[in-house]
Each structure stands twice: as C-alpha cells, then as structure tokens.
Tab-separated table of C-alpha atoms and ligand atoms in Angstrom:
chain	number	residue	atom	x	y	z
A	1	MET	CA	0.363	-74.405	43.197
A	2	ARG	CA	0.307	-74.064	46.968
A	3	GLU	CA	-1.122	-71.010	48.613
A	4	ILE	CA	1.926	-69.339	50.071
A	5	LYS	CA	0.664	-65.887	50.813
A	6	GLU	CA	-0.873	-64.680	53.999
A	7	ASN	CA	-2.201	-61.117	53.898
A	8	GLY	CA	-0.089	-60.587	50.782
A	9	MET	CA	3.128	-61.537	52.574
A	10	HIS	CA	4.702	-64.872	53.233
A	11	LYS	CA	4.999	-65.870	56.864
A	12	ASP	CA	8.684	-66.854	56.750
A	13	LYS	CA	10.411	-64.227	54.703
A	14	ILE	CA	13.508	-65.262	52.843
A	15	ILE	CA	16.317	-63.588	50.912
A	16	ILE	CA	16.370	-64.093	47.151
A	17	ALA	CA	19.661	-63.415	45.357
A	18	ILE	CA	19.560	-63.057	41.569
A	19	ASP	CA	22.961	-62.723	39.921
A	20	GLY	CA	24.033	-62.740	36.327
A	21	TYR	CA	25.634	-60.971	33.410
A	22	SER	CA	24.763	-57.431	32.380
A	23	SER	CA	21.475	-57.130	30.511
A	24	SER	CA	20.634	-60.774	31.165
A	25	GLY	CA	17.127	-59.722	32.130
A	26	LYS	CA	17.768	-60.434	35.797
A	27	SER	CA	16.419	-57.062	36.934
A	28	THR	CA	13.131	-57.611	35.114
A	29	MET	CA	12.861	-61.094	36.605
A	30	ALA	CA	13.759	-59.873	40.088
A	31	ARG	CA	11.339	-56.938	39.933
A	32	SER	CA	8.422	-59.102	38.729
A	33	LEU	CA	9.063	-61.763	41.344
A	34	ALA	CA	9.270	-59.182	44.134
A	35	ALA	CA	5.989	-57.572	43.035
A	36	GLU	CA	4.280	-60.956	42.817
A	37	ILE	CA	5.302	-62.138	46.281
A	38	GLY	CA	5.155	-58.760	48.049
A	39	TYR	CA	8.894	-58.479	48.683
A	40	ARG	CA	11.132	-55.430	48.416
A	41	TYR	CA	13.249	-55.260	45.265
A	42	ILE	CA	16.764	-53.817	45.297
A	43	ASP	CA	18.827	-53.245	42.154
A	44	SER	CA	22.390	-53.383	43.510
A	45	GLY	CA	23.821	-52.404	40.096
A	46	ALA	CA	22.034	-49.058	40.459
A	47	MET	CA	24.114	-48.441	43.588
A	48	TYR	CA	27.391	-48.953	41.678
A	49	ARG	CA	26.018	-46.739	38.933
A	50	ALA	CA	25.129	-44.004	41.447
A	51	VAL	CA	28.685	-44.031	42.849
A	52	THR	CA	29.982	-43.834	39.264
A	53	LEU	CA	27.745	-40.845	38.523
A	54	TYR	CA	28.992	-39.151	41.698
A	55	ALA	CA	32.597	-39.777	40.607
A	56	ILE	CA	31.927	-38.344	37.121
A	57	ARG	CA	30.231	-35.266	38.527
A	58	HIS	CA	33.048	-34.618	40.988
A	59	ASN	CA	35.792	-35.202	38.402
A	60	LEU	CA	37.044	-38.242	40.298
A	61	ILE	CA	37.099	-40.332	37.122
A	62	THR	CA	38.145	-39.301	33.614
A	63	PRO	CA	36.364	-40.462	30.436
A	64	ASP	CA	39.247	-42.884	29.804
A	65	GLY	CA	38.735	-44.478	33.225
A	66	SER	CA	41.511	-43.047	35.414
A	67	VAL	CA	40.194	-42.812	38.954
A	68	ASP	CA	41.291	-40.567	41.802
A	69	LYS	CA	40.818	-43.475	44.229
A	70	LEU	CA	41.987	-41.668	47.326
A	71	SER	CA	39.480	-38.828	46.909
A	72	LEU	CA	36.712	-41.231	45.927
A	73	ASN	CA	37.330	-43.451	48.945
A	74	ASN	CA	37.343	-40.380	51.182
A	75	SER	CA	34.006	-39.323	49.673
A	76	LEU	CA	32.206	-42.613	50.256
A	77	ASN	CA	30.620	-41.362	53.483
A	78	ASP	CA	29.157	-38.407	51.562
A	79	ILE	CA	27.422	-40.644	49.032
A	80	LYS	CA	23.895	-41.426	50.209
A	81	ILE	CA	21.941	-43.825	48.039
A	82	ASP	CA	18.236	-44.480	48.535
A	83	PHE	CA	15.396	-45.920	46.533
A	84	LYS	CA	12.043	-44.270	46.070
A	85	VAL	CA	8.998	-46.055	44.706
A	86	THR	CA	6.712	-43.977	42.479
A	87	ASP	CA	3.822	-45.500	40.490
A	88	GLY	CA	5.265	-48.945	41.174
A	89	LYS	CA	8.618	-47.912	39.671
A	90	GLN	CA	11.774	-47.938	41.734
A	91	LEU	CA	13.867	-44.820	41.330
A	92	THR	CA	17.458	-44.457	42.478
A	93	VAL	CA	18.130	-41.413	44.638
A	94	LEU	CA	21.640	-39.990	45.029
A	95	ASN	CA	22.034	-37.474	47.840
A	96	GLY	CA	18.358	-36.511	47.592
A	97	GLU	CA	18.246	-36.259	43.772
A	98	ILE	CA	16.463	-38.774	41.558
A	99	VAL	CA	19.151	-40.002	39.156
A	100	GLU	CA	17.369	-42.993	37.621
A	101	GLY	CA	17.752	-41.660	34.048
A	102	GLU	CA	21.278	-40.337	34.512
A	103	ILE	CA	22.704	-43.609	35.845
A	104	ARG	CA	21.502	-45.562	32.770
A	105	ARG	CA	23.406	-43.382	30.288
A	106	MET	CA	26.249	-44.935	28.263
A	107	GLU	CA	28.777	-42.614	29.923
A	108	VAL	CA	27.989	-44.291	33.244
A	109	SER	CA	27.714	-47.803	31.716
A	110	ASN	CA	31.157	-47.401	30.173
A	111	LEU	CA	32.820	-46.527	33.497
A	112	VAL	CA	30.839	-48.435	36.107
A	113	SER	CA	32.878	-51.679	35.976
A	114	ILE	CA	36.001	-49.682	36.832
A	115	ILE	CA	34.322	-48.134	39.872
A	116	ALA	CA	32.812	-51.517	40.834
A	117	ALA	CA	36.302	-53.075	40.911
A	118	ILE	CA	37.534	-50.757	43.694
A	119	PRO	CA	37.616	-52.779	46.947
A	120	GLU	CA	36.638	-49.843	49.212
A	121	VAL	CA	33.613	-49.063	47.035
A	122	ARG	CA	32.546	-52.709	47.146
A	123	HIS	CA	32.969	-52.964	50.924
A	124	ASP	CA	30.887	-49.835	51.422
A	125	LEU	CA	28.084	-50.928	49.093
A	126	VAL	CA	28.063	-54.549	50.291
A	127	ALA	CA	27.577	-53.275	53.873
A	128	LYS	CA	24.674	-51.067	52.692
A	129	GLN	CA	23.139	-53.985	50.803
A	130	GLN	CA	23.413	-56.287	53.824
A	131	GLU	CA	21.699	-53.635	55.934
A	132	LEU	CA	18.834	-53.489	53.400
A	133	GLY	CA	18.416	-57.269	53.694
A	134	LYS	CA	18.423	-57.424	57.486
A	135	GLU	CA	14.677	-57.933	57.728
A	136	LYS	CA	14.658	-60.438	54.832
A	137	GLY	CA	11.657	-60.329	52.469
A	138	ILE	CA	13.945	-58.965	49.784
A	139	VAL	CA	14.854	-59.771	46.182
A	140	MET	CA	18.239	-58.298	45.278
A	141	ASP	CA	19.896	-58.577	41.918
A	142	GLY	CA	23.530	-58.025	40.985
A	143	ARG	CA	26.774	-59.876	40.421
A	144	ASP	CA	27.871	-61.044	43.877
A	145	ILE	CA	24.624	-61.197	45.820
A	146	GLY	CA	24.603	-64.990	46.216
A	147	THR	CA	28.357	-65.231	46.749
A	148	THR	CA	29.347	-62.232	48.884
A	149	VAL	CA	26.406	-60.076	49.968
A	150	PHE	CA	24.076	-62.884	51.064
A	151	PRO	CA	26.001	-66.171	50.924
A	152	ASP	CA	23.245	-67.697	53.090
A	153	ALA	CA	20.372	-66.528	50.877
A	154	GLU	CA	17.667	-69.177	50.848
A	155	MET	CA	17.066	-68.831	47.092
A	156	LYS	CA	19.864	-68.151	44.625
A	157	ILE	CA	19.488	-67.767	40.897
A	158	PHE	CA	22.177	-67.199	38.279
A	159	VAL	CA	20.868	-65.826	34.985
A	160	ASP	CA	22.720	-66.052	31.705
A	161	ALA	CA	22.055	-65.396	28.016
A	162	SER	CA	24.372	-65.006	25.028
A	163	PRO	CA	26.169	-61.629	24.644
A	164	GLU	CA	24.282	-61.025	21.365
A	165	THR	CA	20.896	-61.680	22.974
A	166	ARG	CA	21.779	-59.368	25.844
A	167	ALA	CA	23.079	-56.620	23.543
A	168	THR	CA	19.898	-56.808	21.441
A	169	ARG	CA	17.740	-56.393	24.561
A	170	ARG	CA	19.860	-53.549	25.910
A	171	TYR	CA	19.922	-51.765	22.552
A	172	LYS	CA	16.117	-51.938	22.363
A	173	GLU	CA	15.801	-50.701	25.943
A	174	LEU	CA	18.060	-47.702	25.270
A	175	SER	CA	16.435	-46.919	21.910
A	176	ASP	CA	12.975	-47.044	23.530
A	177	LYS	CA	14.209	-44.486	26.031
A	178	GLY	CA	15.474	-42.284	23.190
A	179	ILE	CA	19.126	-42.777	24.187
A	180	ALA	CA	21.322	-42.514	21.078
A	181	THR	CA	23.659	-45.470	20.568
A	182	THR	CA	24.353	-48.307	18.108
A	183	TYR	CA	23.979	-52.076	18.489
A	184	GLU	CA	27.739	-52.450	17.950
A	185	GLU	CA	28.507	-49.998	20.760
A	186	VAL	CA	26.146	-51.793	23.119
A	187	LEU	CA	27.568	-55.231	22.232
A	188	ALA	CA	31.118	-53.975	22.801
A	189	ASN	CA	30.066	-52.560	26.179
A	190	VAL	CA	28.383	-55.856	27.181
A	191	VAL	CA	31.468	-57.910	26.233
A	192	LYS	CA	33.846	-55.504	27.969
A	193	ARG	CA	31.768	-55.432	31.155
A	194	ASP	CA	31.473	-59.245	31.201
A	195	HIS	CA	35.245	-59.446	31.079
A	196	LEU	CA	35.832	-56.809	33.768
A	197	ASP	CA	33.137	-58.245	36.045
A	198	ARG	CA	34.509	-61.786	35.725
A	199	THR	CA	38.178	-60.974	36.129
A	200	ARG	CA	38.248	-58.336	38.878
A	201	GLU	CA	39.979	-59.439	42.071
A	202	GLU	CA	37.320	-58.315	44.514
A	203	SER	CA	34.256	-60.629	44.456
A	204	PRO	CA	34.245	-61.320	40.712
A	205	LEU	CA	31.070	-62.352	38.965
A	206	ARG	CA	30.633	-66.085	39.339
A	207	CYS	CA	27.802	-68.502	39.847
A	208	ALA	CA	27.457	-69.546	43.510
A	209	ASP	CA	27.841	-73.299	43.967
A	210	ASP	CA	24.304	-73.569	45.301
A	211	ALA	CA	22.656	-71.253	42.739
A	212	ILE	CA	20.155	-72.457	40.167
A	213	LYS	CA	21.347	-71.554	36.674
A	214	ILE	CA	18.877	-70.214	34.137
A	215	ASP	CA	19.708	-69.443	30.509
A	216	ASN	CA	16.835	-67.262	29.380
A	217	SER	CA	17.982	-66.668	25.772
A	218	ASN	CA	14.897	-68.455	24.488
A	219	MET	CA	12.460	-67.824	27.309
A	220	THR	CA	9.580	-65.371	27.316
A	221	PRO	CA	9.172	-63.039	30.318
A	222	VAL	CA	6.086	-65.029	31.377
A	223	GLU	CA	8.043	-68.306	31.298
A	224	GLN	CA	10.825	-66.749	33.369
A	225	ASN	CA	8.381	-65.390	35.922
A	226	ASN	CA	6.586	-68.706	36.248
A	227	LEU	CA	9.855	-70.542	36.708
A	228	LEU	CA	10.960	-68.256	39.541
A	229	LEU	CA	7.569	-68.292	41.180
A	230	ASP	CA	7.501	-72.101	41.099
A	231	LEU	CA	10.943	-72.215	42.698
A	232	PHE	CA	9.889	-69.749	45.360
A	233	ASN	CA	6.724	-71.738	46.075
A	234	LYS	CA	8.651	-74.985	46.349
A	235	LEU	CA	11.229	-73.454	48.670
A	236	THR	CA	8.887	-71.634	50.979
A	237	GLY	CA	6.358	-74.452	50.775
A	238	SER	CA	8.906	-76.953	52.098
A	239	SER	CA	9.937	-74.561	54.889
A	240	ASP	CA	6.239	-74.321	55.839
A	241	SER	CA	5.970	-78.048	56.303
A	242	ASN	CA	8.947	-77.985	58.667
A	243	ASN	CA	7.281	-75.492	60.997
B	328	LIG	O1	23.379	-54.611	36.616
B	328	LIG	P1	24.025	-53.363	36.046
B	328	LIG	O2	24.471	-53.530	34.623
B	328	LIG	O3	23.197	-52.151	36.250
B	328	LIG	O4	25.353	-53.173	36.935
B	328	LIG	C1	26.207	-52.099	36.710
B	328	LIG	C2	27.643	-52.508	37.015
B	328	LIG	O5	27.806	-52.663	38.423
B	328	LIG	C3	28.137	-53.760	36.350
B	328	LIG	O6	29.095	-53.478	35.360
B	328	LIG	C4	28.789	-54.565	37.431
B	328	LIG	C5	28.574	-53.806	38.692
B	328	LIG	N1	27.911	-54.572	39.747
B	328	LIG	C6	28.705	-55.267	40.620
B	328	LIG	O7	29.921	-55.291	40.455
B	328	LIG	N2	28.142	-55.923	41.667
B	328	LIG	C7	26.827	-55.905	41.848
B	328	LIG	N3	26.295	-56.552	42.895
B	328	LIG	C8	25.995	-55.216	40.940
B	328	LIG	C9	26.562	-54.573	39.875
C-alpha cells in the first residue's frame, strides 16, 4: 500500500460520498474511513432526523405523518444543526442541544422519510451540506450525496445489503441501546423507508452512474474498511502521480 498521508492528512483533499439504503452500514464505513484518513465525517441523515425532531417537538407533524409544511418551511431558518465531537464520537446538536439519542428513536425513524421528501427541507439541508464540504477533506454519507450534494465528488460509493440483513443489524443496534422494538417493526420500517426514499420526486435514492457499488451483506467490518481504504489509496495515489 502506498504511503498517502503527510502529517496525518493527505495533501490533495478530496470529497468522499457514501450513499445507500437505510441501515446498510454506510455510516459505520464512512466513520471508520474518515478516522483512518484524518477526514471530517458528516452523517447527513442525522440532519434530516434533527429537522424531523424539531417538527415533532413543535407539533408540525402528527404521528400519522401529516405535515404543516408552510410552518415548517417558515421555521427552517430557526433550525440550527451542528456536530460536536466528544471522545471520538460525533454528536448531533439541534439549536444548542445534543439530540443524538433522541433522533435515533423509532418515532423519528418512522417520520423522517416524510420530512426528507419536502423539497424546501432538502434544498436547505443540501446547501448546508455543500457548505460543510467546501474545504474538501470530508466523508459524507446519505442518500443523494453522490448525485445531488456533491455530483463532482472524487470518490463515490453506493452501499447495499438485503432488507433482512439491514433490519437484523438495526434491531441489534437499537436493542443494544435499550430501545424497545421488535425485529418485525424494524424490518417494516426499513422496507417502508426504502420505498419512500426511492420513489420521492426530489432527489430520490439512486446509485450515481460513476459510483462503485458494494453489497456488504456478507462482508465483515474489517473487509469493508480495507476495501474503502484501498479505493481511497488508489484514487489519491493516482492523483499524486499527476502532480
Ligand atoms: O441514514 P438515516 O437512516 O439516518 O437517514 C434518515 C432518513 O433521512 C432516511 O429515511 C432518508 C433521509 N435522508 C435523505 O433523504 N437524504 C440524505 N442525504 C440522508 C438521509
């Protein structure tokens, strides 16, 4: 493997877009890669979740998914989303409050695809995400990072795994956190979100033409990390030789 680091940071920073289905493991892959190469990691899904939490708290969405779009769109300027790193963990901050635990609850998971389908919400968050990537040196994961947010990203990955594999992982994750749910509920949520994410009009989930597809159903985390790191090394290594 080529030596690609210089003082812990690569000379020519790039943008890495990692898209894929919910609970495909893309966040874990993105986070590990970012830590390994000294890049900033941004979980764009957390931003949609934070807007959803705001909407729930302000009664702008009902449990059955009816949204007061006008009020929500008028509130977008009041929704400040930041990320704070503590003990190597990235925490989502909504208007000054750490909401990392809150945004992972099923109540938010069940409503987030509805909020994420609203064009004004997407425009607002895409602009924020593009701002975060201005300096490059970033790994961002989501659904439309390689297609809409950073169509010129130098490295694009699309991660997939079967709905059952993803539901099993998500169920374990939630159970480990002590969040009460059933496998059936999680699987239904995964399938429903896949459908909503794929079929919404505004930047639906799809694999960018120039993305590398990875099905990680049968891959260990170490294998996934090595694969991404090899790709990164190849990409940045070839850009080195052009300089
Ligand atoms: O990755 P996640 O499950 O935390 O994402 C939460 C929701 O946000 C998901 O249902 C789809 C949506 N999302 C999106 O539409 N675009 C993104 N770039 C990231 C997430």
